[in-house]
Coordinates of N, CA, C and O in Angstrom, one line a residue:
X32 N 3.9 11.8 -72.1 CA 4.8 10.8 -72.5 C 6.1 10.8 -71.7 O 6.7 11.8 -71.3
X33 N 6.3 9.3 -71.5 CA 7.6 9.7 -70.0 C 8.8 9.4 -71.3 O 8.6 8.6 -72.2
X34 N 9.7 10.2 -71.3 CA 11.3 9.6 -71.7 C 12.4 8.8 -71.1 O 13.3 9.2 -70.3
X35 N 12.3 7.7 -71.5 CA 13.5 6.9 -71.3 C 15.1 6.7 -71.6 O 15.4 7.4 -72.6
X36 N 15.8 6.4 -71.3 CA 17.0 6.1 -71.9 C 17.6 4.7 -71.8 O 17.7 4.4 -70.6
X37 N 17.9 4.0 -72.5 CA 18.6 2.7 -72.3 C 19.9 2.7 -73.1 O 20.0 2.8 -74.3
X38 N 21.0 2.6 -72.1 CA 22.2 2.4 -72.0 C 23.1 1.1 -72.3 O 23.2 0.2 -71.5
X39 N 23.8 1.2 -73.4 CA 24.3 -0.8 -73.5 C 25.6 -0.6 -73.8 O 25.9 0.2 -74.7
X40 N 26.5 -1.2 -73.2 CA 27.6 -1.1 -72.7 C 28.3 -2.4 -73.7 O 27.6 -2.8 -74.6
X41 N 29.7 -3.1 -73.4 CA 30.2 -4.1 -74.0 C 29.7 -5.5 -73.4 O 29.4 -6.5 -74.0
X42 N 29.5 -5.3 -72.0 CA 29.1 -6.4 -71.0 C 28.4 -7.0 -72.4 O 27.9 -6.6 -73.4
X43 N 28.4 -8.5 -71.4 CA 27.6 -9.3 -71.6 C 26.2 -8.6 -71.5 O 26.1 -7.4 -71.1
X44 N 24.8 -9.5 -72.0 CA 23.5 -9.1 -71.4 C 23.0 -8.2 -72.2 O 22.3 -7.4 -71.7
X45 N 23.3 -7.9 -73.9 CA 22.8 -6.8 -74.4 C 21.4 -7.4 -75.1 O 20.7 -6.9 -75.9
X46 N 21.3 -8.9 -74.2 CA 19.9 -8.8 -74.7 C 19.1 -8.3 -73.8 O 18.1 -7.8 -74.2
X47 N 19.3 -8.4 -72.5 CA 18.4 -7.8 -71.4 C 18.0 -6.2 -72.0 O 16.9 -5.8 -71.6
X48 N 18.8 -5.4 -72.7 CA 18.6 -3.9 -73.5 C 17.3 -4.3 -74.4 O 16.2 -3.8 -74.3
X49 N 17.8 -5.4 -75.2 CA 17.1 -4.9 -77.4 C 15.7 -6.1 -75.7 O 15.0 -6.6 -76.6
X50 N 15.3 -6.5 -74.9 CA 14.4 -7.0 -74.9 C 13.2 -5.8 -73.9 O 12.0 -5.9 -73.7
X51 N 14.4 -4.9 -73.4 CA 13.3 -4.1 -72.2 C 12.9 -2.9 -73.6 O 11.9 -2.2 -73.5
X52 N 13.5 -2.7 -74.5 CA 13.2 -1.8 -75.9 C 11.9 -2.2 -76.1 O 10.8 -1.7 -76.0
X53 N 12.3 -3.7 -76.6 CA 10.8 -4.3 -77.4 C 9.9 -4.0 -76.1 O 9.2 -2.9 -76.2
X54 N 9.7 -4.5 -75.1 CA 8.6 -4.4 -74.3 C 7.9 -3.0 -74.5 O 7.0 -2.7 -75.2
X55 N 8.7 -2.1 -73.6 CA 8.6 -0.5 -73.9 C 7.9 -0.2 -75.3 O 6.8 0.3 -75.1
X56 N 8.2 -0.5 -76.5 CA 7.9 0.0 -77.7 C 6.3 -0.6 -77.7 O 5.3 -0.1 -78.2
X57 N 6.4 -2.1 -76.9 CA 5.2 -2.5 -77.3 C 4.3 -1.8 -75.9 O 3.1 -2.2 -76.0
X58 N 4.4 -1.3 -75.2 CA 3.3 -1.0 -73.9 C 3.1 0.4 -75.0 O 2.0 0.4 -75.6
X59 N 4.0 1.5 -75.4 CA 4.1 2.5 -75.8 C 4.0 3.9 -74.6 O 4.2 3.6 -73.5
X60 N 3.8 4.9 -74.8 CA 4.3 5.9 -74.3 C 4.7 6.5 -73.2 O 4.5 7.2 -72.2
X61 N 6.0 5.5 -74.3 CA 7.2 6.1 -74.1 C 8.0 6.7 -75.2 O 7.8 6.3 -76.3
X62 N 8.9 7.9 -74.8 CA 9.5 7.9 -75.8 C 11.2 7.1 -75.2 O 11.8 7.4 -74.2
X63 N 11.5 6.4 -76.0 CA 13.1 5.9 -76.0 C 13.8 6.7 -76.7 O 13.6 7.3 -77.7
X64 N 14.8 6.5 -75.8 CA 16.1 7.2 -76.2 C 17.5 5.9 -76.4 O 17.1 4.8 -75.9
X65 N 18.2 5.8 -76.6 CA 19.3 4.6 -76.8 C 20.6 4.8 -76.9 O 20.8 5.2 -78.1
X66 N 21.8 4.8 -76.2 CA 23.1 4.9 -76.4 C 23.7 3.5 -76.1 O 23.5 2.8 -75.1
X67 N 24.6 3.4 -77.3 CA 25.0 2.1 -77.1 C 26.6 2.3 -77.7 O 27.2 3.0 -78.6
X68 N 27.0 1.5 -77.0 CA 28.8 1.6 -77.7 C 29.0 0.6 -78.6 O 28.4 -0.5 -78.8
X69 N 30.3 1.4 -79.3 CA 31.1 0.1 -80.7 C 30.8 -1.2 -79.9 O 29.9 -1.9 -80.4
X70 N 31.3 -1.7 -78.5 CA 31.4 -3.1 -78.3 C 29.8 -3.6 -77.9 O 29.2 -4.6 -78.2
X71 N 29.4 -2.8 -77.3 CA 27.6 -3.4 -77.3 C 27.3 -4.1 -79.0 O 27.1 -5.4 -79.1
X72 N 27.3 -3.1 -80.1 CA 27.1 -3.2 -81.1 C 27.7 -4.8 -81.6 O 27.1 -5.8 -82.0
X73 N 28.8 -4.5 -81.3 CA 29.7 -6.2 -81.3 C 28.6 -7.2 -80.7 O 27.7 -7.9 -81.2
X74 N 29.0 -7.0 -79.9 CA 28.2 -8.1 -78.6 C 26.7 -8.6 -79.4 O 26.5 -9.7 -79.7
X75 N 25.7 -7.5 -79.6 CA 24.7 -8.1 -80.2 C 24.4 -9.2 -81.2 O 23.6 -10.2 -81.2
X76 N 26.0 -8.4 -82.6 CA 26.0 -9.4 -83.7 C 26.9 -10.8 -83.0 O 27.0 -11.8 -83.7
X77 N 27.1 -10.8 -82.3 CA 28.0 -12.3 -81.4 C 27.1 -13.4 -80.4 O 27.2 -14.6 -80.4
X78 N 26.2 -12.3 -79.5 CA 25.4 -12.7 -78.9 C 24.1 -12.9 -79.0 O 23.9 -13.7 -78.1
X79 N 23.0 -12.6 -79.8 CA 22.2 -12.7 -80.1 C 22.0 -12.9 -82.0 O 22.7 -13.1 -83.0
X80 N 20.4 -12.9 -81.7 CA 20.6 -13.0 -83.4 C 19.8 -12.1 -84.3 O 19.0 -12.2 -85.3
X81 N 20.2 -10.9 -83.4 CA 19.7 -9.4 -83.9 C 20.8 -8.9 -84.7 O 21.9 -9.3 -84.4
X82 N 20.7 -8.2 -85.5 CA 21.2 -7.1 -85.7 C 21.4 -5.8 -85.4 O 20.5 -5.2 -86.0
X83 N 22.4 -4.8 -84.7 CA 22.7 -3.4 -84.2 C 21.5 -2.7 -85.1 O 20.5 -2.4 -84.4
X84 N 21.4 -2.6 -85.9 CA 20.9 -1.7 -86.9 C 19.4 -2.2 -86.7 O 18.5 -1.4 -86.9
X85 N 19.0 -3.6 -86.1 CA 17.1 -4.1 -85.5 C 17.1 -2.8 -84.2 O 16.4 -1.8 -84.3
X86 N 18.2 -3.1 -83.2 CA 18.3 -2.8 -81.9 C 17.6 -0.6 -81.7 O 16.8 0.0 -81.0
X87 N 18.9 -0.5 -82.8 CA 18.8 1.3 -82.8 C 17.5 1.4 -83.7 O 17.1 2.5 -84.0
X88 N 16.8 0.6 -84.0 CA 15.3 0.9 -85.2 C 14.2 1.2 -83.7 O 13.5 2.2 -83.5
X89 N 14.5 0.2 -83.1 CA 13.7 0.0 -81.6 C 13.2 1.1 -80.8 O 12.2 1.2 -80.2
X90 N 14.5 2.0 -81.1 CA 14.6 3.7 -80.4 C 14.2 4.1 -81.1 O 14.2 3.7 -82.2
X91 N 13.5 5.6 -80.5 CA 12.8 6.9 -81.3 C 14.1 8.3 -81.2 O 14.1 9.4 -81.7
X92 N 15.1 7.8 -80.4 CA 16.5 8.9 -80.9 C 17.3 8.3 -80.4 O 17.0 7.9 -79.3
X93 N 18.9 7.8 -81.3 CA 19.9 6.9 -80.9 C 21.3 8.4 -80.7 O 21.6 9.4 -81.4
X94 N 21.7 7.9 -79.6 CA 22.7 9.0 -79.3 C 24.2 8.4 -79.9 O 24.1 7.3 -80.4
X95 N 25.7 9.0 -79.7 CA 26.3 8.6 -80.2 C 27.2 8.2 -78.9 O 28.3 7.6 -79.0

């Protein structure tokens, strides 16, 4: 199983993140990993129409 990490920052584009997750999750093994900041978190509920709490479900370990 290869490990990944995906990284999501304040930028714009935190869908280009919750959308390479879903893929990943759906090919499968992999294991993900996820660090995402307070303003990513922002960004999703502003930019998209996900929820932070859909996004970190996506990962199999969310870092702080």
């Amino acid at each position: 199983m290869k490990r990944l990490i995906v990284g999501m920052s304040g930028a714009s584009g935190v869908i280009y993140g919750i959308r390479i997750l879903e893929v990943l999750r759906e090919l499968g093994g992999y294991e993900l990993h996820l660090v995402m900041s307070r303003y990513a978190r922002m960004n999703i509920e502003i930019e998209t129409d996900y929820t932070w709490k859909y996004v970190e479900g996506l990962a199999d370990v969310v870092h702080n």
